Amino acid sequence: MTGERTLERFRDYLVGPARFMNVMSCFELGIVDALRGSGGRTADELGNQVDAAPEAIEQLMQLLVKDDLVTYDEESGRYALAGLGALADDDLHRVLAIMKMVKTVMLRQSFHLTESVRRRRPVGLETIYGYQGNLYGALAEHDDLRRSWSTMMDAVTAHIDPWFFDNIDVATGARVLDLAGNTGLGAILAYRAKESRGLRVATFDLPEKEAECLRNFKAHDVEEHCTFIGGDVFREVPQGFDVVLIKHFLDMFDKPQVMQILRNTHQALNVGGQVNILGPVYSEDIKSSSAVDFFPTYFLGCSMGQGGPQKLSTYARWLEEAGFTVTKAVAQDPAEMPADALVAHGILCATKNDR
Amino acid sequence: MTGERTLERFRDYLVGPARFMNVMSCFELGIVDALRGSGGRTADELGNQVDAAPEAIEQLMQLLVKDDLVTYDEESGRYALAGLGALADDDLHRVLAIMKMVKTVMLRQSFHLTESVRRRRPVGLETIYGYQGNLYGALAEHDDLRRSWSTMMDAVTAHIDPWFFDNIDVATGARVLDLAGNTGLGAILAYRAKESRGLRVATFDLPEKEAECLRNFKAHDVEEHCTFIGGDVFREVPQGFDVVLIKHFLDMFDKPQVMQILRNTHQALNVGGQVNILGPVYSEDIKSSSAVDFFPTYFLGCSMGQGGPQKLSTYARWLEEAGFTVTKAVAQDPAEMPADALVAHGILCATKNDR
């Protein structure tokens, strides 16, 4: 690549944070709402309506006009929705949920990316929130983090989980383990998705999750079919299962930890048993992967200080190394995902070898 | 614009902060230096060399490979410089200085953009540094801000000031006022640029700048030609000057403040006197302006809580409103600027009307 083209890339990098917050702020101030359903508004009218200086509105609108999200009519001095008006409500809500997550969970935290890599922990959480530990622990203590992260993650789960359960087989009467199943929602979903098979599902996670998990089972009326087992996935996993589910978990860790999880999963399964994995994956051709624009900074700088997705082929290789035979490896088709999607998910199914 | 295309724009916005810090971190960790002058390095070798986990290196390098800054050879597992290797040292230093400024002065601060617009002050400086006031005051108290901002600004000034002085006329024996001239460096540059004209230059700024300004005049051996006048540009400007220089200043303010500065400048000048203005400007065609990607967030969220550049034609109109006749209005030619440039500067020269 030429020096000229490289410098253009740097211009893109340099304006990334400013562009993100400029657009975000137009939503936060209420400018976009004020333009919605109006035939057009001047900076003065918008300033009155959202209680900001008209001069500031003019500055913030420049980027939206440049990017065709909004039009500006020189004659009347009026702004009106352009590209923003072409978005379906569902699309807009999804995009705003992700923007809010990026602002709350990543923007300031990513300042500490380099130090987080060096120390293998998300330093920004300590600096900004005084929290020692990873994002998933911090979510329990900090409302702003939890709200912005959960809203985004719930939208992802609602979309992705049905696709996952459509893709996996569970035999009648199977004993299923939901690895790192948190407070049981994954077990409940699994039970409901495959209810006709008469399966039993156990949530496996740290003992402190038990009380809330059992409350959830009761509230969802699945207490006869779902149980909780306390333990640490890096130490020992309970044995005697036909199916293990690993959802949104492997991507949090580096290869040594992933291998340990897979080997412990191997021990948990009966011979011929199945592991089914769901999580974000990088495209096989990295040049076409949106996820690499996002996840390294998210995992290393903002949530774990380690981890990050792999390619489907990499996970498949690691499964074989851990004593499995891969029976299915599918990724979401980018052509069927919305144009703003950062993340393609993958599913891997594998059978425990008889060795 | 279609909804589809709008969603693609949002994907760009969403990954802006993560892409910026991912690339920045590869420099901060020393990965780029380690690759320079090597035939290629594996993630393990790089990890050893920069003291980071090889798995983290692999994650961070994905984006650089995707964007052709670096190549990755699957066979050998080696990374090598691609686009990054094509950059001249000067270009790389300039780009890194701006990246450091963006990280230090903007990344975290811009989180507070919306509140800064509402309160008309840069709230992030108070939240992060406990500083009440604007960035230019904070520079005096916070080393990290000053170092990153000044390195960037010195590079801009070194490049832009000669162009400015080439473009302006100063009559022999002229009395020149450098408005908001800070601690005198602008006056010294002006004197040196037009020394053959036997001019006298006065720096006008707040009284607390006087001592350092006079020290600078002495150190540069111009004390016979340069003086300091203390005062507030928004209250009263000293009178009887042939030329007023306003450099890198108008863009800090909204129109009401700019008009006050221009009207006070009008009073400072003898009839027929000249004002010469230098500062960043937006392109007349906003669609081709890189500066709108950057400045609204910088001024509103990170430095002033107000202000921002205008088009050259807007400044020209404001000068006419303040009683001047514009004699020159030129902007830097984007074709002659480096490809990473965010900012085009403009020069406006105008004569005080006889009214």
XYZ file of C-alpha atoms in Angstrom:
710
model
C 0.000 0.000 0.000
C 1.295 3.506 -0.796
C 2.243 6.097 1.809
C -0.531 8.322 0.455
C -3.185 5.672 1.026
C -1.732 4.917 4.465
C -2.043 8.579 5.461
C -5.690 8.534 4.366
C -6.270 5.573 6.686
C -4.756 7.567 9.529
C -7.139 10.415 8.820
C -9.978 7.912 9.289
C -8.524 6.667 12.572
C -7.963 10.218 13.839
C -11.557 11.351 13.414
C -13.134 8.121 14.711
C -13.818 9.234 18.295
C -14.989 12.740 17.262
C -17.371 11.429 14.577
C -18.839 8.903 16.976
C -19.614 11.440 19.696
C -20.796 14.138 17.277
C -23.548 11.857 15.959
C -24.318 10.449 19.402
C -24.711 13.949 20.786
C -27.276 14.918 18.131
C -29.441 12.101 19.496
C -28.715 12.864 23.154
C -29.536 16.555 22.779
C -32.849 15.649 21.139
C -32.025 17.259 17.778
C -32.965 14.152 15.804
C -36.266 13.805 17.646
C -37.007 17.483 17.037
C -36.456 17.008 13.302
C -38.582 13.876 13.151
C -42.049 14.564 11.851
C -41.211 18.223 11.197
C -40.966 19.705 7.724
C -37.634 21.227 8.687
C -36.181 23.340 11.479
C -33.635 26.186 11.598
C -30.732 26.169 14.049
C -32.520 28.847 16.077
C -35.706 26.767 16.290
C -33.743 23.640 17.201
C -31.728 25.571 19.781
C -34.935 26.765 21.459
C -36.460 23.341 21.333
C -33.515 21.419 22.836
C -32.152 24.230 25.003
C -28.738 24.602 23.364
C -26.953 27.453 21.582
C -27.955 27.637 17.891
C -24.272 28.087 17.060
C -23.514 24.712 18.697
C -26.361 23.098 16.747
C -24.896 24.482 13.500
C -21.504 23.003 14.343
C -22.875 19.566 15.246
C -25.078 19.410 12.153
C -22.160 19.887 9.738
C -21.140 16.217 9.953
C -24.721 14.984 9.575
C -25.132 17.132 6.467
C -21.793 15.972 5.097
C -22.751 12.326 5.629
C -26.263 12.731 4.132
C -28.031 11.883 7.377
C -29.651 15.314 7.249
C -30.164 17.963 4.553
C -29.567 21.695 4.906
C -31.372 24.232 2.750
C -29.259 27.397 2.357
C -32.265 29.522 1.378
C -34.453 28.818 4.385
C -31.691 27.790 6.782
C -33.682 24.652 7.583
C -32.409 21.200 8.453
C -34.495 18.116 7.637
C -33.966 14.363 7.992
C -32.395 12.617 5.003
C -30.762 9.206 5.609
C -31.949 9.297 9.226
C -35.520 9.551 7.963
C -35.042 6.417 5.867
C -34.361 4.196 8.897
C -37.010 1.836 10.251
C -37.695 2.330 13.981
C -36.375 -1.137 14.801
C -33.124 -0.438 13.001
C -32.703 2.905 14.731
C -33.347 1.448 18.184
C -30.848 -1.336 17.610
C -28.191 1.086 16.391
C -28.765 3.489 19.285
C -28.501 0.651 21.805
C -25.086 -0.255 20.387
C -23.986 3.405 20.314
C -24.945 3.772 23.949
C -22.999 0.631 24.804
C -19.921 1.888 22.922
C -20.104 5.245 24.691
C -20.613 3.817 28.175
C -18.532 0.653 28.070
C -15.756 1.576 25.620
C -15.095 5.251 24.846
C -13.276 6.319 28.008
C -12.106 2.836 28.953
C -10.270 2.359 25.655
C -7.914 5.208 26.631
C -6.299 2.565 28.851
C -5.982 -0.127 26.157
C -2.191 -0.279 26.147
C -1.915 -0.549 29.914
C -4.740 -3.122 29.936
C -2.815 -5.311 27.488
C 0.337 -5.002 29.594
C -1.433 -5.870 32.843
C -3.888 -8.366 31.344
C -6.830 -6.647 33.016
C -9.183 -3.827 32.034
C -7.423 -0.902 33.720
C -10.112 1.595 32.642
C -12.694 -0.026 34.925
C -10.447 0.617 37.876
C -9.551 4.165 36.838
C -13.075 5.256 35.983
C -15.205 3.127 38.326
C -12.741 2.067 40.982
C -13.691 -1.511 40.076
C -11.092 -4.279 40.233
C -12.086 -7.150 37.995
C -13.600 -7.622 34.582
C -16.598 -5.957 32.949
C -18.907 -8.870 33.686
C -18.300 -8.438 37.384
C -18.591 -4.649 37.127
C -22.023 -4.969 35.487
C -23.400 -6.227 38.804
C -22.257 -3.103 40.636
C -22.659 -0.253 38.154
C -26.107 0.603 36.816
C -24.909 2.647 33.830
C -22.648 -0.161 32.614
C -25.294 -2.821 33.170
C -28.106 -0.906 31.504
C -26.149 -0.041 28.373
C -24.514 -3.453 28.068
C -27.614 -5.545 28.809
C -29.862 -3.638 26.411
C -27.378 -4.324 23.640
C -26.750 -7.944 24.686
C -30.464 -8.752 25.094
C -31.047 -7.587 21.522
C -28.199 -9.809 20.312
C -29.465 -12.813 22.280
C -33.069 -12.439 21.120
C -31.790 -12.523 17.558
C -29.112 -15.189 17.855
C -30.409 -17.808 20.294
C -33.282 -19.083 18.110
C -30.765 -19.541 15.287
C -28.503 -21.491 17.661
C -31.227 -23.848 18.888
C -32.456 -24.422 15.317
C -28.947 -25.600 14.508
C -28.366 -28.083 17.312
C -29.748 -31.542 18.001
C -30.694 -32.731 21.467
C -31.681 -36.393 21.885
C -34.803 -37.364 23.835
C -34.190 -37.413 27.572
C -30.760 -35.848 27.186
C -28.874 -34.466 30.172
C -27.735 -30.999 29.167
C -25.129 -28.778 30.883
C -25.156 -25.037 30.230
C -21.539 -24.122 30.895
C -20.964 -20.740 32.542
C -24.755 -20.438 32.456
C -24.851 -17.431 34.781
C -28.264 -17.121 36.460
C -30.110 -19.724 34.421
C -31.642 -17.816 31.512
C -29.681 -19.907 29.013
C -30.936 -23.124 30.641
C -34.520 -21.867 30.515
C -34.166 -20.964 26.832
C -32.610 -24.354 26.105
C -35.374 -26.188 27.932
C -38.107 -24.221 26.143
C -36.446 -24.629 22.735
C -36.245 -28.415 23.064
C -39.094 -29.055 25.509
C -40.611 -31.862 23.421
C -37.454 -33.941 24.001
C -38.059 -34.185 27.736
C -34.554 -32.965 28.479
C -33.024 -31.940 31.814
C -30.782 -28.893 31.922
C -28.220 -27.971 34.555
C -26.775 -24.461 34.832
C -23.121 -24.599 35.829
C -21.539 -21.438 37.227
C -19.914 -19.974 40.325
C -21.761 -20.917 43.549
C -22.785 -17.299 44.248
C -25.141 -17.446 41.245
C -27.238 -20.232 42.761
C -29.921 -18.283 44.643
C -30.816 -15.994 41.747
C -30.669 -18.906 39.323
C -33.128 -20.969 41.353
C -35.431 -17.945 41.646
C -35.347 -17.638 37.863
C -36.183 -21.325 37.377
C -39.144 -20.943 39.733
C -40.371 -17.745 38.065
C -40.254 -19.457 34.669
C -41.869 -22.609 36.046
C -39.052 -24.951 34.955
C -37.802 -26.004 38.404
C -38.665 -29.660 37.710
C -36.468 -29.694 34.632
C -33.631 -27.315 35.481
C -31.043 -27.455 38.229
C -28.023 -25.470 39.360
C -24.515 -26.845 39.942
C -21.913 -24.577 41.531
C -18.276 -24.752 40.535
C -15.397 -23.223 38.572
C -15.132 -24.095 34.904
C -11.323 -23.791 35.078
C -11.071 -26.339 37.889
C -13.537 -29.128 37.382
C -16.761 -29.609 35.478
C -19.435 -32.094 36.659
C -19.565 -35.322 34.649
C -22.146 -37.554 32.995
C -23.744 -35.233 30.430
C -24.963 -35.913 26.891
C -24.820 -32.310 25.752
C -22.773 -29.292 26.847
C -23.716 -25.789 25.684
C -21.056 -23.039 25.649
C -22.653 -19.738 24.684
C -20.981 -16.303 24.516
C -18.096 -17.502 26.646
C -15.033 -18.814 24.770
C -14.423 -15.399 23.143
C -13.637 -13.962 26.588
C -10.412 -15.951 26.855
C -7.029 -16.602 25.259
C -6.130 -19.983 23.811
C -4.684 -21.540 27.013
C -7.922 -20.846 28.913
C -10.103 -21.915 25.969
C -8.217 -25.234 25.771
C -8.725 -25.797 29.468
C -12.462 -25.159 29.109
C -12.639 -27.551 26.145
C -10.686 -30.269 27.949
C -12.891 -29.935 31.038
C -15.939 -30.055 28.771
C -14.544 -33.257 27.273
C -14.468 -34.805 30.742
C -18.006 -33.653 31.497
C -19.405 -35.501 28.474
C -20.271 -39.155 28.070
C -18.512 -40.764 25.107
C -20.390 -39.766 21.960
C -21.720 -36.683 23.758
C -21.950 -33.329 21.994
C -20.583 -29.895 22.727
C -22.396 -26.988 21.045
C -20.663 -23.630 20.953
C -22.107 -20.204 20.114
C -20.159 -16.967 19.936
C -18.814 -14.189 17.731
C -16.261 -15.249 15.118
C -13.923 -13.437 12.751
C -14.472 -14.053 9.027
C -12.114 -16.583 7.434
C -11.010 -13.719 5.179
C -9.979 -11.093 7.713
C -10.213 -8.362 5.058
C -13.974 -8.682 5.060
C -14.439 -8.932 8.825
C -16.176 -6.006 10.542
C -15.618 -7.664 13.885
C -11.864 -6.966 13.865
C -12.659 -3.240 13.904
C -14.332 -3.680 17.222
C -13.498 -6.710 19.348
C -9.771 -6.394 20.075
C -10.327 -3.027 21.765
C -13.520 -4.256 23.433
C -12.011 -7.387 24.970
C -8.468 -6.225 25.654
C -9.218 -2.658 26.691
C -12.750 -2.567 28.017
C -13.930 -5.906 29.320
C -11.304 -8.587 30.021
C -7.712 -7.468 29.331
C -7.475 -10.696 27.319
C -9.570 -12.795 24.915
C -11.236 -11.941 21.631
C -12.977 -14.034 18.970
C -11.216 -16.433 16.613
C -12.044 -17.681 13.143
C -14.435 -20.627 12.939
C -11.561 -22.695 11.504
C -9.388 -21.858 14.522
C -12.055 -22.948 17.002
C -12.554 -26.142 14.947
C -8.827 -26.891 15.171
C -8.801 -26.309 18.910
C -11.795 -28.650 19.350
C -9.948 -31.399 17.469
C -6.885 -30.795 19.696
C -9.114 -31.278 22.750
C -10.381 -34.674 21.602
C -13.513 -33.836 19.626
C -14.691 -34.508 16.089
C -16.313 -31.404 14.618
C -19.692 -32.211 13.046
C -20.853 -28.701 12.187
C -19.254 -25.279 11.802
C -21.482 -22.492 10.487
C -21.229 -18.733 10.575
C -23.975 -16.158 10.063
C -24.241 -15.053 6.475
C -23.191 -11.362 6.324
C -25.662 -10.899 3.441
C -28.513 -11.676 5.838
C -27.300 -9.385 8.614
C -28.232 -5.689 8.926
C -25.726 -3.277 7.345
C -24.663 -1.869 10.718
C -23.771 -5.300 12.139
C -20.334 -5.452 13.714
C -20.438 -9.086 14.643
C -21.010 -12.365 12.857
C -21.748 -15.267 15.176
C -20.691 -18.841 14.628
C -21.920 -22.240 15.789
C -19.649 -25.238 16.289
C -20.955 -28.708 17.127
C -18.526 -31.500 17.996
C -18.677 -35.060 19.312
C -16.462 -36.450 22.063
C -14.110 -39.022 20.536
C -13.950 -42.509 21.957
C -10.304 -42.577 22.954
C -29.942 8.268 1.107
C -31.256 4.726 1.663
C -31.721 3.124 5.057
C -29.154 0.499 4.062
C -26.495 3.114 3.341
C -27.399 4.966 6.549
C -26.851 1.796 8.588
C -23.434 1.397 6.974
C -22.565 4.917 8.127
C -23.554 3.956 11.651
C -21.245 0.966 11.490
C -18.431 3.403 10.700
C -19.368 5.656 13.620
C -19.646 2.699 16.007
C -16.143 1.398 15.385
C -14.461 4.823 15.348
C -13.186 4.875 18.938
C -12.110 1.203 18.884
C -10.210 1.546 15.588
C -8.434 4.654 16.819
C -7.180 3.071 20.033
C -6.348 -0.276 18.414
C -3.894 1.421 16.033
C -2.615 3.809 18.707
C -1.921 0.905 21.030
C 0.202 -0.902 18.439
C 2.495 2.139 18.506
C 2.375 2.582 22.283
C 3.212 -1.069 22.939
C 6.206 -0.802 20.602
C 4.910 -3.358 18.090
C 5.452 -1.049 15.110
C 8.992 -0.221 16.221
C 9.714 -3.924 16.686
C 8.573 -4.625 13.126
C 10.570 -1.759 11.663
C 13.807 -2.921 10.139
C 12.973 -6.568 10.793
C 12.238 -9.049 8.035
C 9.118 -10.088 9.951
C 8.175 -11.224 13.435
C 5.767 -13.811 14.836
C 3.276 -12.947 17.571
C 5.429 -14.912 20.029
C 8.549 -12.959 19.080
C 6.683 -9.655 19.270
C 5.149 -10.630 22.606
C 8.609 -11.326 24.033
C 10.023 -8.139 22.610
C 7.297 -5.764 23.872
C 6.351 -7.736 27.003
C 2.736 -8.516 26.127
C 0.761 -11.729 25.637
C 1.182 -13.087 22.080
C -2.587 -13.675 22.019
C -3.165 -9.936 22.617
C -0.699 -9.087 19.837
C -2.618 -11.377 17.463
C -5.880 -9.622 18.321
C -4.470 -6.111 17.880
C -2.788 -6.990 14.586
C -6.039 -8.114 12.924
C -7.094 -4.544 12.160
C -3.669 -3.580 10.861
C -3.679 -6.590 8.545
C -7.233 -5.846 7.419
C -6.294 -2.240 6.633
C -3.056 -3.187 4.800
C -0.820 -1.403 7.305
C 0.860 -4.744 7.997
C 1.009 -8.097 6.225
C 0.571 -11.525 7.813
C 2.065 -14.648 6.316
C 0.001 -17.718 7.263
C 2.878 -20.136 6.535
C 5.496 -18.584 8.775
C 3.106 -16.787 11.143
C 5.128 -13.607 10.585
C 3.911 -10.027 10.532
C 5.766 -7.388 8.466
C 5.220 -3.710 7.703
C 3.143 -2.946 4.593
C 1.521 0.527 4.386
C 3.282 1.533 7.593
C 6.610 0.809 5.934
C 5.735 3.144 3.076
C 5.486 6.222 5.320
C 8.265 8.798 5.432
C 9.547 9.475 8.959
C 8.269 13.063 8.866
C 4.783 11.930 7.923
C 4.730 9.310 10.639
C 5.880 11.749 13.319
C 3.233 14.276 12.316
C 0.485 11.660 12.345
C 1.585 10.265 15.705
C 1.627 13.750 17.238
C -1.983 14.264 16.173
C -2.982 10.796 17.404
C -1.452 11.558 20.780
C -3.334 14.865 20.916
C -6.622 13.148 20.032
C -6.066 10.509 22.703
C -5.058 12.927 25.440
C -7.222 15.957 24.686
C -10.321 14.392 23.117
C -10.988 10.665 23.635
C -12.266 10.690 27.213
C -13.372 14.322 27.209
C -15.709 13.802 24.260
C -17.792 11.452 26.441
C -19.113 14.711 27.944
C -19.918 16.424 24.623
C -23.666 16.666 25.171
C -23.347 18.096 28.657
C -20.622 20.481 27.443
C -22.962 21.850 24.773
C -25.750 22.290 27.333
C -23.492 24.077 29.835
C -21.364 25.916 27.264
C -18.160 24.739 28.906
C -15.918 21.685 28.481
C -17.312 19.483 31.239
C -14.778 16.708 30.592
C -11.910 18.884 31.813
C -13.634 19.256 35.140
C -14.606 15.589 35.410
C -11.238 14.192 34.395
C -8.806 16.893 35.589
C -10.866 18.800 38.133
C -10.143 21.896 36.036
C -12.753 24.635 35.710
C -12.179 26.631 32.561
C -11.257 25.980 28.966
C -8.517 23.822 27.491
C -6.190 26.758 26.905
C -6.201 27.491 30.618
C -5.851 23.813 31.495
C -2.725 23.530 29.313
C -0.883 25.713 31.817
C -1.636 23.350 34.691
C -1.561 19.858 33.192
C 1.635 18.538 31.659
C 0.043 15.705 29.703
C -2.448 18.043 28.034
C 0.203 20.668 27.313
C 2.747 18.250 25.902
C 0.337 16.514 23.544
C -1.425 19.710 22.456
C 1.708 21.840 21.989
C 3.601 19.225 20.003
C 0.696 19.069 17.578
C 0.167 22.839 17.514
C 3.859 23.640 17.065
C 3.892 21.403 13.993
C 0.841 23.207 12.617
C 2.326 26.643 13.320
C 5.691 25.832 11.787
C 3.898 24.830 8.618
C 1.217 27.528 8.488
C 2.816 30.738 9.760
C 5.283 31.195 6.874
C 2.343 30.805 4.475
C 0.432 33.457 6.434
C 3.259 36.003 6.405
C 3.891 35.400 2.707
C 0.267 36.359 2.122
C 0.077 39.602 4.064
C 1.453 43.071 3.424
C 2.926 45.251 6.144
C 3.860 48.843 5.249
C 7.235 50.272 6.258
C 7.241 51.500 9.832
C 3.802 50.013 10.514
C 2.471 49.688 14.033
C 1.249 46.094 14.371
C -0.987 44.598 17.082
C -0.974 40.830 17.630
C -4.425 40.260 19.118
C -4.637 37.587 21.816
C -0.922 37.170 21.215
C -0.369 35.037 24.322
C 3.266 35.168 25.461
C 4.702 36.939 22.462
C 5.816 34.210 20.096
C 3.437 35.463 17.391
C 4.836 38.974 17.714
C 8.391 37.673 17.427
C 7.488 35.666 14.308
C 5.745 38.701 12.801
C 8.720 40.928 13.508
C 11.193 38.439 12.016
C 8.990 37.809 8.961
C 8.762 41.514 8.121
C 11.965 42.805 9.764
C 13.064 44.781 6.700
C 9.974 46.983 7.072
C 11.145 48.373 10.393
C 7.847 47.572 12.030
C 6.872 47.698 15.698
C 4.752 44.878 17.126
C 2.659 44.882 20.290
C 1.354 41.685 21.863
C -2.093 42.227 23.344
C -3.345 39.711 25.892
C -4.421 39.328 29.521
C -2.098 41.190 31.946
C -0.896 37.937 33.567
C 0.937 37.062 30.344
C 3.198 40.140 30.552
C 6.165 38.802 32.508
C 6.655 35.692 30.365
C 6.050 37.701 27.207
C 8.759 40.227 28.077
C 11.147 37.376 28.942
C 10.488 35.904 25.494
C 11.147 39.254 23.765
C 14.444 39.516 25.636
C 15.450 35.936 24.865
C 14.775 36.527 21.170
C 16.516 39.893 21.208
C 13.526 41.866 19.908
C 12.819 43.975 23.013
C 13.474 47.194 21.089
C 10.806 46.341 18.524
C 8.185 44.431 20.498
C 6.056 45.501 23.458
C 3.307 44.040 25.607
C -0.105 45.610 26.278
C -2.357 44.016 28.884
C -6.129 43.971 28.472
C -9.238 41.980 27.565
C -10.094 41.674 23.894
C -13.819 41.540 24.761
C -13.703 44.847 26.634
C -11.395 47.294 24.914
C -8.547 47.065 22.461
C -5.784 49.730 22.346
C -6.043 52.142 19.432
C -3.812 53.663 16.749
C -2.578 50.605 14.848
C -1.963 50.116 11.129
C -2.200 46.343 11.203
C -3.972 43.871 13.512
C -3.128 40.156 13.362
C -5.694 37.614 14.615
C -4.192 34.146 14.500
C -5.798 30.872 15.665
C -8.332 32.754 17.749
C -11.681 33.488 16.063
C -12.457 29.761 15.707
C -12.652 29.491 19.507
C -15.846 31.544 19.657
C -19.449 31.750 18.483
C -20.645 34.532 16.206
C -21.603 37.058 18.949
C -18.096 36.891 20.439
C -16.438 36.940 17.007
C -18.407 40.065 16.070
C -17.337 41.765 19.277
C -13.694 40.937 18.557
C -14.036 42.260 14.997
C -15.748 45.472 16.151
C -13.074 46.066 18.786
C -10.420 45.405 16.151
C -12.114 47.992 13.966
C -11.687 50.566 16.731
C -8.052 49.620 17.243
C -7.179 50.379 13.625
C -6.465 53.691 11.943
C -8.715 54.348 8.958
C -7.344 52.361 6.026
C -5.677 49.957 8.449
C -5.643 46.217 7.817
C -6.805 43.200 9.793
C -5.199 39.869 8.850
C -6.839 36.709 10.083
C -5.461 33.153 10.133
C -7.330 30.074 11.292
C -8.943 26.791 10.317
C -11.902 27.036 7.942
C -14.530 24.647 6.656
C -14.596 24.059 2.883
C -17.252 26.007 0.982
C -18.613 22.606 -0.066
C -19.163 20.943 3.292
C -19.296 17.513 1.635
C -15.580 17.712 0.933
C -14.547 19.134 4.307
C -12.471 16.849 6.551
C -12.541 19.487 9.257
C -16.235 18.927 10.053
C -15.345 15.368 11.122
C -13.169 16.798 13.821
C -13.746 20.364 14.997
C -17.302 20.380 16.373
C -16.401 17.698 18.916
C -13.015 19.299 19.585
C -14.338 22.803 20.301
C -17.702 21.986 21.869
C -16.707 18.909 23.834
C -13.015 19.140 24.538
C -11.720 22.708 24.536
C -14.271 25.526 24.776
C -17.893 24.351 25.045
C -18.518 26.772 22.172
C -16.881 27.940 18.949
C -15.751 26.078 15.869
C -14.498 27.188 12.450
C -16.677 28.772 9.761
C -16.443 28.832 5.992
C -14.176 31.502 4.499
C -17.301 33.096 2.967
C -18.944 33.312 6.404
C -15.952 35.045 7.953
C -15.860 37.417 4.957
C -19.534 38.305 5.533
C -18.932 38.912 9.227
C -15.970 41.199 8.416
C -18.170 43.278 6.088
C -20.811 43.474 8.845
C -18.150 44.821 11.201
C -17.174 47.662 8.844
C -14.365 46.149 6.792
C -13.783 45.643 3.077
C -12.342 42.206 2.418
C -9.273 42.396 0.171
C -8.161 38.774 0.264
C -9.725 35.453 1.222
C -7.665 32.329 0.508
C -7.805 28.779 1.808
C -5.113 26.120 1.703
C -5.401 23.949 -1.357
C -6.367 20.430 -0.176
C -4.397 19.005 -3.117
C -1.211 20.423 -1.584
C -1.896 19.160 1.924
C -0.823 15.734 3.213
C -3.487 13.018 2.887
C -3.951 12.755 6.658
C -4.698 16.487 7.064
C -7.844 17.210 9.039
C -7.695 20.953 8.764
C -7.486 23.478 5.968
C -6.453 26.951 7.113
C -7.684 30.186 5.639
C -6.385 33.742 5.480
C -8.619 36.800 5.361
C -7.283 40.324 4.848
C -9.612 43.302 5.186
C -9.351 47.096 5.283
C -11.127 49.344 7.764
C -13.767 51.367 5.908
C -13.778 55.111 6.161
C -17.195 55.589 7.724
